[in-house]
Coordinates of C-alpha atoms in Angstrom, one line a residue:
M1 CA 46.8 37.0 151.5
A2 CA 45.8 33.6 152.3
L3 CA 47.5 30.4 153.3
I4 CA 46.7 27.3 151.4
T5 CA 48.0 23.8 151.8
L6 CA 47.1 21.9 148.7
R7 CA 47.9 18.2 148.7
R8 CA 46.8 15.1 146.8
N9 CA 44.5 13.2 149.0
L10 CA 41.6 11.9 147.0
C11 CA 43.3 10.1 144.1
H12 CA 42.9 6.7 145.8
L13 CA 39.1 7.0 146.0
S14 CA 37.3 5.4 143.1
D15 CA 34.4 7.8 143.5
F16 CA 36.7 10.7 142.9
R17 CA 38.4 9.8 139.6
I18 CA 38.6 12.6 137.1
H19 CA 35.4 12.2 135.1
G20 CA 33.4 10.8 138.0
A21 CA 34.7 13.1 140.6
L22 CA 31.7 15.4 140.8
A23 CA 29.0 13.1 139.8
A24 CA 29.2 11.5 143.2
L25 CA 28.9 14.9 144.9
R26 CA 26.5 16.8 142.7
N27 CA 23.5 16.0 144.9
Q28 CA 25.2 16.9 148.1
R29 CA 25.1 20.3 149.7
V30 CA 28.3 22.4 149.0
N31 CA 29.4 22.6 152.6
H32 CA 28.5 19.0 153.5
V33 CA 31.2 16.3 153.3
H34 CA 29.8 12.9 152.5
K35 CA 30.4 10.3 155.2
I36 CA 32.7 8.2 153.0
V37 CA 34.7 11.2 152.1
Q38 CA 35.0 12.1 155.8
E39 CA 36.3 8.7 156.6
H40 CA 39.1 8.9 154.0
L41 CA 39.9 12.5 154.7
C42 CA 39.9 12.4 158.5
P43 CA 43.5 11.2 158.9
W44 CA 44.8 13.9 156.6
F45 CA 42.9 16.7 158.3
C46 CA 43.9 15.5 161.8
S47 CA 47.5 15.5 160.7
L48 CA 47.4 19.1 159.8
P49 CA 49.4 21.4 162.1
P50 CA 47.4 23.8 164.3
G51 CA 48.5 26.7 162.2
P52 CA 49.7 26.8 158.6
V53 CA 53.4 27.2 157.9
R54 CA 53.7 30.9 157.1
V55 CA 56.2 31.0 154.3
R56 CA 55.4 34.2 152.5
F57 CA 55.5 34.6 148.7
R58 CA 55.8 37.8 146.8
H59 CA 52.4 39.1 146.2
A60 CA 50.8 41.6 143.8
P61 CA 47.6 43.2 144.7
C62 CA 44.5 42.0 143.0
Q63 CA 43.2 44.4 140.4
K64 CA 40.6 46.9 141.5
F65 CA 37.8 47.7 139.1
H66 CA 36.1 50.8 138.0
S67 CA 33.7 51.4 140.7
E68 CA 33.3 54.3 143.0
N69 CA 35.3 52.9 145.9
G70 CA 37.5 50.6 143.7
N71 CA 36.9 47.7 146.0
D72 CA 33.8 46.0 144.5
L73 CA 34.0 42.6 143.1
P74 CA 34.2 42.6 139.3
P75 CA 31.0 42.4 137.5
A76 CA 30.3 39.7 134.9
G77 CA 32.9 39.8 132.2
E78 CA 35.6 41.5 134.2
P79 CA 38.5 39.6 135.7
A80 CA 40.0 39.9 139.1
F81 CA 43.6 39.4 138.0
S82 CA 45.9 42.1 136.9
Q83 CA 45.5 41.3 133.2
V84 CA 42.2 42.7 132.1
H85 CA 41.3 40.1 129.4
D86 CA 42.7 37.0 131.0
W87 CA 39.4 35.3 131.3
D88 CA 38.5 36.1 127.7
R89 CA 41.9 35.0 126.4
F90 CA 41.7 31.7 128.2
E91 CA 38.1 31.1 127.1
Q92 CA 39.2 31.4 123.4
N93 CA 41.6 28.6 123.9
L94 CA 39.1 26.1 125.3
K95 CA 38.5 23.1 123.1
N96 CA 34.7 22.9 122.9
E97 CA 31.6 24.9 123.4
D98 CA 30.7 23.3 126.7
E99 CA 34.0 24.2 128.2
Q100 CA 33.6 27.8 127.0
I101 CA 30.1 28.0 128.5
S102 CA 31.3 26.6 131.8
Y103 CA 34.2 29.0 131.9
R104 CA 32.0 31.9 131.1
R105 CA 29.6 31.0 133.9
L106 CA 32.6 30.8 136.4
N107 CA 33.5 34.3 135.5
N108 CA 30.0 35.5 136.5
F109 CA 30.1 34.1 140.0
T110 CA 30.8 36.4 142.9
S111 CA 31.3 33.9 145.7
S112 CA 33.2 30.6 146.2
E113 CA 29.9 29.0 147.3
E114 CA 28.5 29.7 143.9
V115 CA 31.6 28.3 142.2
L116 CA 31.5 25.1 144.2
S117 CA 27.8 24.7 143.8
F118 CA 28.2 25.0 140.0
L119 CA 31.0 22.4 140.0
S120 CA 28.9 19.9 141.9
T121 CA 26.4 19.9 139.0
L122 CA 28.9 18.9 136.4
Q123 CA 29.2 15.3 135.1
T124 CA 32.8 15.8 134.2
L125 CA 35.4 18.3 135.1
P126 CA 37.7 19.4 132.3
D127 CA 41.2 20.6 133.3
A128 CA 40.5 24.0 131.9
V129 CA 37.4 24.4 134.0
A130 CA 39.2 23.1 137.1
A131 CA 41.9 25.7 136.7
G132 CA 39.3 28.4 136.1
A133 CA 37.4 27.4 139.2
L134 CA 40.5 27.4 141.4
K135 CA 41.4 30.9 140.1
R136 CA 37.8 32.3 140.6
I137 CA 37.6 30.9 144.1
C138 CA 40.9 32.6 145.0
E139 CA 39.8 35.9 143.3
V140 CA 36.5 36.2 145.1
E141 CA 37.9 35.2 148.5
K142 CA 40.8 37.7 148.2
K143 CA 39.9 40.6 150.5
G144 CA 43.3 42.1 151.1
D145 CA 46.9 41.3 152.0
F146 CA 47.8 38.4 154.3
Q147 CA 44.4 36.8 154.1
R148 CA 43.9 33.0 154.1
L149 CA 41.2 31.1 152.4
P150 CA 38.4 30.1 154.8
K151 CA 38.8 26.7 156.4
E152 CA 35.5 25.5 155.1
I153 CA 36.8 26.0 151.5
L154 CA 40.1 24.3 152.2
E155 CA 38.3 21.3 153.6
N156 CA 35.5 21.3 151.0
S157 CA 35.4 18.0 149.1
I158 CA 34.9 19.6 145.7
F159 CA 37.7 22.0 146.2
Q160 CA 40.0 19.1 147.1
V161 CA 38.9 17.3 143.9
V162 CA 39.8 20.4 141.8
C163 CA 43.3 20.6 143.4
D164 CA 43.8 16.9 143.0
Q165 CA 42.9 16.9 139.3
L166 CA 45.3 19.7 138.5
E167 CA 48.1 17.9 140.4
Q168 CA 47.6 14.4 139.0
D169 CA 49.3 14.8 135.7
P170 CA 50.4 18.4 134.9
S171 CA 52.0 17.2 131.6
N172 CA 48.5 16.8 130.2
L173 CA 47.5 20.3 131.0
S174 CA 47.4 22.8 128.1
N175 CA 49.7 25.8 128.2
A176 CA 46.8 28.1 129.0
T177 CA 45.5 25.8 131.7
L178 CA 48.9 25.5 133.3
A179 CA 49.3 29.3 133.3
T180 CA 45.8 29.8 134.8
A181 CA 46.5 27.3 137.6
L182 CA 49.8 29.0 138.5
Q183 CA 48.0 32.4 138.3
A184 CA 45.4 31.2 140.8
L185 CA 48.1 30.2 143.3
T186 CA 49.6 33.7 143.2
L187 CA 46.3 35.0 144.6
S188 CA 46.6 33.0 147.7
Y189 CA 49.1 32.2 150.4
V190 CA 50.5 28.8 149.3
D191 CA 52.6 26.4 151.3
P192 CA 55.9 26.1 149.3
R193 CA 55.9 22.4 150.1
S194 CA 52.5 21.9 148.5
S195 CA 52.8 19.1 146.0
L196 CA 50.4 20.9 143.6
L197 CA 52.7 24.0 143.5
L198 CA 55.8 21.9 143.2
K199 CA 54.4 19.9 140.3
L200 CA 53.1 22.9 138.4
V201 CA 56.4 24.8 138.8
A202 CA 58.3 21.7 137.7
E203 CA 56.1 21.3 134.6
C204 CA 56.5 25.0 133.8
Q205 CA 60.3 24.6 133.9
H206 CA 60.2 21.5 131.8
R207 CA 58.1 23.2 129.1
L208 CA 60.5 26.2 128.9
G209 CA 63.2 23.8 127.7
S210 CA 61.2 21.6 125.4
V211 CA 57.8 23.0 124.4
G212 CA 57.1 26.1 122.3
L213 CA 55.1 28.4 124.5
D214 CA 53.1 31.3 123.0
V215 CA 53.7 34.9 124.0
H216 CA 50.7 35.1 126.3
S217 CA 51.5 31.9 128.2
L218 CA 55.1 33.1 128.7
C219 CA 54.0 36.4 130.1
V220 CA 51.5 34.8 132.5
L221 CA 54.0 32.1 133.6
G222 CA 56.8 34.7 134.0
E223 CA 54.7 36.9 136.3
S224 CA 53.3 34.0 138.3
L225 CA 56.7 32.5 138.9
I226 CA 58.1 35.8 140.1
K227 CA 55.3 36.1 142.6
L228 CA 55.7 32.4 143.7
R229 CA 59.5 32.0 143.6
G230 CA 60.9 35.5 143.4
P231 CA 62.8 37.3 140.7
D232 CA 65.9 35.2 141.2
C233 CA 64.2 32.1 140.0
S234 CA 66.2 30.7 137.0
A235 CA 63.0 30.1 135.0
V236 CA 62.2 33.8 135.1
E237 CA 65.4 34.8 133.4
R238 CA 64.7 32.1 130.8
I239 CA 61.2 33.4 130.2
I240 CA 62.5 37.0 129.8
C241 CA 65.1 35.7 127.2
L242 CA 62.4 33.8 125.3
L243 CA 60.2 36.9 125.3
Q244 CA 63.0 39.1 124.0
G245 CA 63.3 36.6 121.1
K246 CA 59.7 37.1 120.1
N247 CA 58.4 39.6 117.6
L248 CA 56.8 42.4 119.4
E249 CA 54.1 42.5 116.8
A250 CA 52.8 39.3 118.3
F251 CA 52.2 40.9 121.7
T252 CA 48.8 42.1 122.6
P253 CA 48.4 45.3 124.7
E254 CA 47.8 43.1 127.8
D255 CA 51.0 41.1 127.0
V256 CA 53.1 44.3 126.7
V257 CA 51.9 45.6 130.0
T258 CA 52.5 42.2 131.7
L259 CA 56.1 42.2 130.3
Y260 CA 56.6 45.7 131.8
R261 CA 55.4 44.3 135.1
I262 CA 57.8 41.4 134.9
L263 CA 60.7 43.7 134.3
Q264 CA 59.5 46.0 137.0
M265 CA 59.7 43.1 139.5
C266 CA 63.3 42.4 138.5
P267 CA 64.9 45.8 139.3
D268 CA 68.4 44.4 139.7
S269 CA 68.6 43.3 136.1
V270 CA 67.0 46.4 134.4
H271 CA 70.3 47.6 133.0
E272 CA 70.8 44.2 131.3
H273 CA 67.5 44.6 129.5
Q274 CA 67.7 48.3 128.7
A275 CA 68.1 47.8 124.9
F276 CA 65.0 45.6 124.9
L277 CA 63.2 48.2 127.0
N278 CA 64.0 50.8 124.4
K279 CA 62.4 48.6 121.8
M280 CA 59.4 48.1 124.0
N281 CA 59.0 51.8 124.7
T282 CA 59.0 52.5 121.0
F283 CA 56.6 49.7 120.1
S284 CA 54.2 50.6 123.0
L285 CA 53.4 53.8 121.2
S286 CA 51.3 51.8 118.8
V287 CA 49.2 50.1 121.6
V288 CA 48.5 53.1 123.8
S289 CA 45.1 53.7 122.2
S290 CA 44.1 50.2 123.1
L291 CA 44.9 50.2 126.7
S292 CA 42.2 50.1 129.4
P293 CA 42.4 52.5 132.3
N294 CA 43.9 49.8 134.5
L295 CA 46.6 48.8 132.0
M296 CA 47.5 52.4 131.3
S297 CA 48.0 53.0 135.1
Q298 CA 50.2 49.8 135.3
M299 CA 52.3 50.8 132.3
L300 CA 53.0 54.3 133.8
T301 CA 53.8 52.8 137.2
A302 CA 56.3 50.4 135.5
L303 CA 57.9 53.2 133.6
V304 CA 58.5 55.0 136.9
V305 CA 59.9 52.0 138.7
L306 CA 62.1 51.2 135.7
D307 CA 63.2 54.9 135.6
Q308 CA 62.5 55.2 131.8
T309 CA 63.1 58.9 131.6
Q310 CA 64.1 58.5 128.0
A311 CA 60.6 57.3 127.2
L312 CA 59.0 60.8 127.2
P313 CA 57.3 60.3 123.8
L314 CA 55.5 57.3 125.4
V315 CA 54.6 59.2 128.5
I316 CA 53.3 62.1 126.5
K317 CA 51.1 59.8 124.4
L318 CA 49.8 58.1 127.5
G319 CA 49.0 61.5 129.0
K320 CA 46.9 62.4 125.9
H321 CA 45.0 59.1 126.0
A322 CA 44.5 59.3 129.8
V323 CA 42.2 62.3 129.3
R324 CA 39.3 60.1 128.2
H325 CA 39.9 57.6 131.0
I326 CA 39.8 60.0 133.9
P327 CA 36.2 59.3 134.8
H328 CA 36.9 55.6 134.7
F329 CA 40.1 55.4 136.7
T330 CA 39.7 53.9 140.2
N331 CA 41.1 56.0 143.0
K332 CA 44.2 53.9 143.1
E333 CA 44.7 54.0 139.4
L334 CA 44.3 57.8 139.1
G335 CA 46.8 58.3 142.0
K336 CA 49.4 56.1 140.2
V337 CA 48.8 58.1 136.9
L338 CA 49.3 61.4 138.7
E339 CA 52.4 60.1 140.5
A340 CA 53.9 59.1 137.2
F341 CA 53.2 62.5 135.6
I342 CA 54.8 64.2 138.6
Y343 CA 57.9 61.9 138.3
F344 CA 58.3 62.6 134.6
G345 CA 57.5 66.3 134.9
H346 CA 54.6 65.9 132.4
N347 CA 51.5 68.1 132.3
D348 CA 48.8 68.5 129.6
R349 CA 46.2 71.2 129.6
F350 CA 43.5 68.8 128.4
F351 CA 44.4 66.4 131.1
T352 CA 44.2 69.2 133.7
K353 CA 40.8 70.3 132.3
A354 CA 39.4 66.8 132.5
L355 CA 40.8 66.5 136.0
E356 CA 39.0 69.7 137.0
Q357 CA 35.7 68.3 135.7
H358 CA 36.2 65.0 137.5
V359 CA 37.6 66.2 140.9
A360 CA 35.4 69.2 141.6
P361 CA 32.0 67.3 141.7
L362 CA 33.5 64.1 143.3
C363 CA 35.9 65.7 145.7
L364 CA 34.1 64.6 148.9
T365 CA 34.1 60.9 147.7
L366 CA 37.7 60.7 146.6
D367 CA 40.3 59.0 148.8
P368 CA 42.8 61.2 150.7
E369 CA 45.7 59.6 148.7
V370 CA 44.1 60.7 145.4
L371 CA 43.5 64.3 146.6
S372 CA 47.1 64.4 147.8
A373 CA 48.3 63.2 144.4
V374 CA 46.1 65.8 142.6
M375 CA 47.5 68.6 144.7
G376 CA 51.0 67.3 144.2
Y377 CA 50.4 67.4 140.4
C378 CA 49.2 71.0 140.6
G379 CA 52.0 72.1 142.9
S380 CA 54.8 70.4 141.1
K381 CA 53.8 71.9 137.7
R382 CA 52.6 75.3 139.1
I383 CA 49.1 74.7 137.8
L384 CA 46.8 77.3 139.2
S385 CA 43.5 75.4 138.8
K386 CA 41.0 77.2 140.9
P387 CA 38.3 74.5 140.5
I388 CA 40.6 71.9 141.9
L389 CA 42.1 74.0 144.7
N390 CA 38.7 75.2 145.8
A391 CA 37.2 71.6 145.7
V392 CA 40.2 70.2 147.7
A393 CA 39.9 73.0 150.3
E394 CA 36.2 72.2 150.7
A395 CA 36.9 68.5 151.1
F396 CA 39.4 69.2 153.8
V397 CA 37.1 71.5 155.7
C398 CA 34.3 68.9 155.6
Q399 CA 36.3 65.9 156.4
P400 CA 39.7 66.9 158.1
E401 CA 39.8 63.7 160.1
K402 CA 40.3 61.6 156.9
F403 CA 43.8 63.0 156.3
S404 CA 47.1 62.0 157.8
P405 CA 49.7 64.6 158.8
S406 CA 51.7 64.0 155.6
Q407 CA 48.5 64.3 153.5
I408 CA 47.5 67.5 155.2
S409 CA 50.9 69.0 154.4
E410 CA 50.6 67.8 150.7
L411 CA 47.2 69.5 150.5
I412 CA 48.3 72.8 151.9
E413 CA 51.7 73.2 150.3
P414 CA 50.4 73.9 146.8
F415 CA 48.4 76.9 148.1
G416 CA 51.6 78.5 149.2
K417 CA 53.5 77.6 146.0
L418 CA 50.7 79.0 143.9
N419 CA 50.0 82.0 146.2
Y420 CA 46.3 81.2 146.2
L421 CA 43.7 81.6 148.9
P422 CA 40.5 79.6 148.3
P423 CA 37.1 81.3 149.0
N424 CA 36.8 79.3 152.3
A425 CA 40.3 80.2 153.5
S426 CA 39.0 81.3 156.9
A427 CA 37.4 77.9 157.6
L428 CA 40.3 76.1 156.0
F429 CA 43.0 77.6 158.2
T430 CA 40.7 77.4 161.3
K431 CA 40.4 73.7 160.8
L432 CA 44.1 73.4 160.2
E433 CA 45.0 75.4 163.4
N434 CA 42.7 73.2 165.5
I435 CA 44.3 70.1 164.2
L436 CA 47.8 71.4 164.9
L437 CA 46.8 72.5 168.4
T438 CA 45.6 69.0 169.2
H439 CA 48.0 66.9 167.2
F440 CA 51.2 69.0 167.0
S441 CA 53.5 66.2 168.2
S442 CA 52.0 63.8 165.7
F443 CA 53.4 65.7 162.7
P444 CA 57.0 64.7 161.6
P445 CA 59.2 67.7 162.1
K446 CA 60.1 68.4 158.5
T447 CA 56.5 67.8 157.4
L448 CA 55.3 70.4 160.0
L449 CA 58.0 72.9 159.0
K450 CA 57.0 72.6 155.3
L451 CA 53.3 73.0 156.2
L452 CA 53.8 76.1 158.4
H453 CA 56.2 77.6 155.8
S454 CA 53.6 77.2 153.1
C455 CA 51.0 79.0 155.3
S456 CA 53.3 82.0 155.7
L457 CA 53.7 82.3 151.9
I458 CA 50.0 83.1 151.6
E459 CA 50.2 85.5 154.6
C460 CA 48.5 83.1 157.0
H461 CA 51.4 83.5 159.5
P462 CA 51.6 80.7 162.1
V463 CA 52.3 83.0 165.0
N464 CA 50.8 80.6 167.5
F465 CA 53.4 78.0 166.6
M466 CA 56.6 80.0 166.0
A467 CA 57.7 79.7 169.6
K468 CA 57.6 75.9 169.3
L469 CA 59.4 76.0 165.9
F470 CA 62.3 78.1 167.3
S471 CA 62.6 76.0 170.5
P472 CA 65.8 73.9 171.0
H473 CA 63.7 70.8 171.4
F474 CA 62.0 71.1 168.0
L475 CA 65.3 72.0 166.3
Q476 CA 66.9 68.9 167.8
R477 CA 63.9 66.8 166.5
L478 CA 64.3 68.4 163.1
Q479 CA 68.0 67.6 162.9
G480 CA 67.4 64.0 164.0
D481 CA 70.4 61.8 163.6
E482 CA 72.1 64.0 161.0
P483 CA 75.2 65.9 162.0
Y484 CA 73.6 69.2 160.9
L485 CA 70.3 70.6 159.6
D486 CA 69.8 70.5 155.8
R487 CA 70.0 73.8 153.8
L488 CA 66.3 73.8 152.8
S489 CA 65.1 73.5 156.4
L490 CA 67.4 76.3 157.5
A491 CA 66.1 78.5 154.7
Q492 CA 62.4 77.8 155.7
L493 CA 63.2 78.5 159.4
T494 CA 64.9 81.8 158.4
Q495 CA 61.9 82.9 156.3
L496 CA 59.6 82.1 159.1
F497 CA 61.8 84.1 161.5
L498 CA 61.9 87.1 159.1
T499 CA 58.1 86.9 158.9
S500 CA 57.9 87.2 162.7
V501 CA 60.1 90.3 162.4
L502 CA 58.7 92.1 159.4
E503 CA 55.0 90.9 159.3
C504 CA 54.3 90.1 162.9
P505 CA 55.9 92.8 165.1
F506 CA 53.6 91.9 168.0
Y507 CA 55.3 88.5 168.2
K508 CA 57.4 88.5 171.4
G509 CA 58.3 84.9 171.7
P510 CA 61.7 83.1 171.2
K511 CA 63.8 84.1 168.2
L512 CA 65.7 81.8 165.9
L513 CA 69.3 81.6 166.9
F514 CA 71.7 83.3 164.5
K515 CA 73.6 80.0 163.8
Y516 CA 70.4 78.6 162.2
Q517 CA 69.9 81.6 159.8
V518 CA 71.0 81.4 156.2
K519 CA 72.6 84.4 154.5
S520 CA 70.8 84.0 151.2
F521 CA 67.7 82.2 150.0
L522 CA 69.2 81.8 146.5
T523 CA 71.2 78.5 146.8
P524 CA 71.7 75.6 144.5
C525 CA 69.2 72.7 144.7
S526 CA 67.3 74.2 147.6
S527 CA 66.4 77.7 146.7
L528 CA 63.2 79.2 148.0
E529 CA 63.2 81.9 145.4
T530 CA 61.3 81.6 142.2
P531 CA 63.8 80.8 139.3
V532 CA 64.3 83.7 136.9
D533 CA 62.9 83.2 133.4
F534 CA 66.1 83.0 131.4
Q535 CA 64.7 84.5 128.2
L536 CA 63.1 87.4 130.1
Y537 CA 66.3 88.0 132.0
K538 CA 68.4 88.0 128.8
S539 CA 66.0 90.5 127.1
V540 CA 66.2 92.9 130.1
V541 CA 70.0 92.7 130.3
I542 CA 70.3 93.5 126.6
G543 CA 67.9 96.4 126.9
L544 CA 69.8 97.8 129.9
I545 CA 73.1 97.5 128.0
D546 CA 71.6 99.4 125.1
L547 CA 70.2 102.1 127.4
L548 CA 73.2 102.5 129.7
G549 CA 76.0 101.7 127.3
A550 CA 77.8 98.9 129.1
R551 CA 77.2 96.0 131.5
L552 CA 79.3 97.5 134.3
Y553 CA 76.7 100.2 135.0
F554 CA 74.3 97.8 136.6
A555 CA 74.3 94.6 138.7
S556 CA 72.1 91.5 138.9
K557 CA 71.5 89.0 141.7
V558 CA 72.0 91.6 144.4
L559 CA 71.6 90.2 147.9
T560 CA 69.5 92.4 150.2
P561 CA 69.9 92.7 154.0
Y562 CA 66.8 90.4 154.3
R563 CA 68.5 87.5 152.4
Y564 CA 66.4 87.9 149.3
T565 CA 68.1 88.4 145.9
I566 CA 67.1 91.2 143.4
G567 CA 67.6 90.8 139.7

């Protein structure tokens, strides 16, 4: 994010009045400050502290666009804010054709120098264009979290004129212009004492009490205020109440998703708005088909954060429409979609098929986070997709250094759950063993245990690491600050110990102490045994009763000496 100190400083200069502000500068180079301007600005710049006051605001990441790496600047016609059609929506509200043309040109620029150069050619600077320019500069300069705008932009004369104009009389700004200006400030690191910020926020609060704001302006202002002032801001609750009083039919798909994001950023008050959320979940069924890939990803993310487990019809419909978007999701968006489906326990065979077609050819170019999410999706829903599993295995063999310890575990675990060995299993587990030999201590204890346990399930027994697993030092690390080891970890250790006894008789290293061994693998909440299909179990029991004459002649769930349960 960036730090900006925006202050009025040019309003006393006759050359920089609103309509003549840029005429005096249009023949100057963008990065050149006229001598007269320098004389007036010098005291202000000299008074700046050596470093900006680092008061941090809540920040939402700038939208990534549908490119291969998800980090490219948006092409012409695509916005850089989280609402996909913000630029188009604002452009429709402009008063005349010249403003619309200027605003459209701003949207095409990919650098702040282009924006400032374009502004220097204008005879007059409409408020709407000033707000759009400020927003575009913040968009194109935003390269990641905790970034500040370059000093040459903050000290640029034209940039200062833009800020001064928006600050002079906010009451004259249209609702759309006010919303866009506040939106721009959310993309940068703004000094909370900035007079521009204070005046825009004050004007926003004034209009909430006296001016009828449309749905879109309310949505944009609400999200911007949360990022600038936090969810406890009194104006935010007022905006949510106003939005609840609006007819949902008046909401566009972008507005619906923005409202989900607003509620997502106010987790402490979700229970107060659950009735309204239920209405939103029902209404959203009608807009799913109109959602862009980015909006669909954001809606699913919000449903997860808001724990809307009762909104399964909406999740199912989103899953059906996500099929056609799979090639267009960015890495981050696809990862969020998969995380949501895992959270809600949703799977769709058409979605899985589309995922196979997308992942297999692009596996080497996908981010590790996405590959982990894909494998998590397959593992959680027991989806044996050989194209996906084979492609992920190949990606790991080719680029093992890309993956963190937790991601390596997330990649390998599904192979054990699904009892599947890829064609390159030998190369896969050779790479894995080499990584473990050199980075054993880098793996969190529970992550390492899950990883090696998964290997043993597909008969790739981690003999070379069993001595370390059963050592008192590792067991102490595994327990951590807890008073005792959890049941699942004990069960995994016991299975690995039985593997060393039954499958690897040549293993002569340390044994797992008896106190760490469980008596049965069939335990509530942490069972390592595959759950019995109830309908199949019921049919078998009925058949045996018919055959033997009574239930007392046979038993089920019989514990064997090796801790496994039969029946």
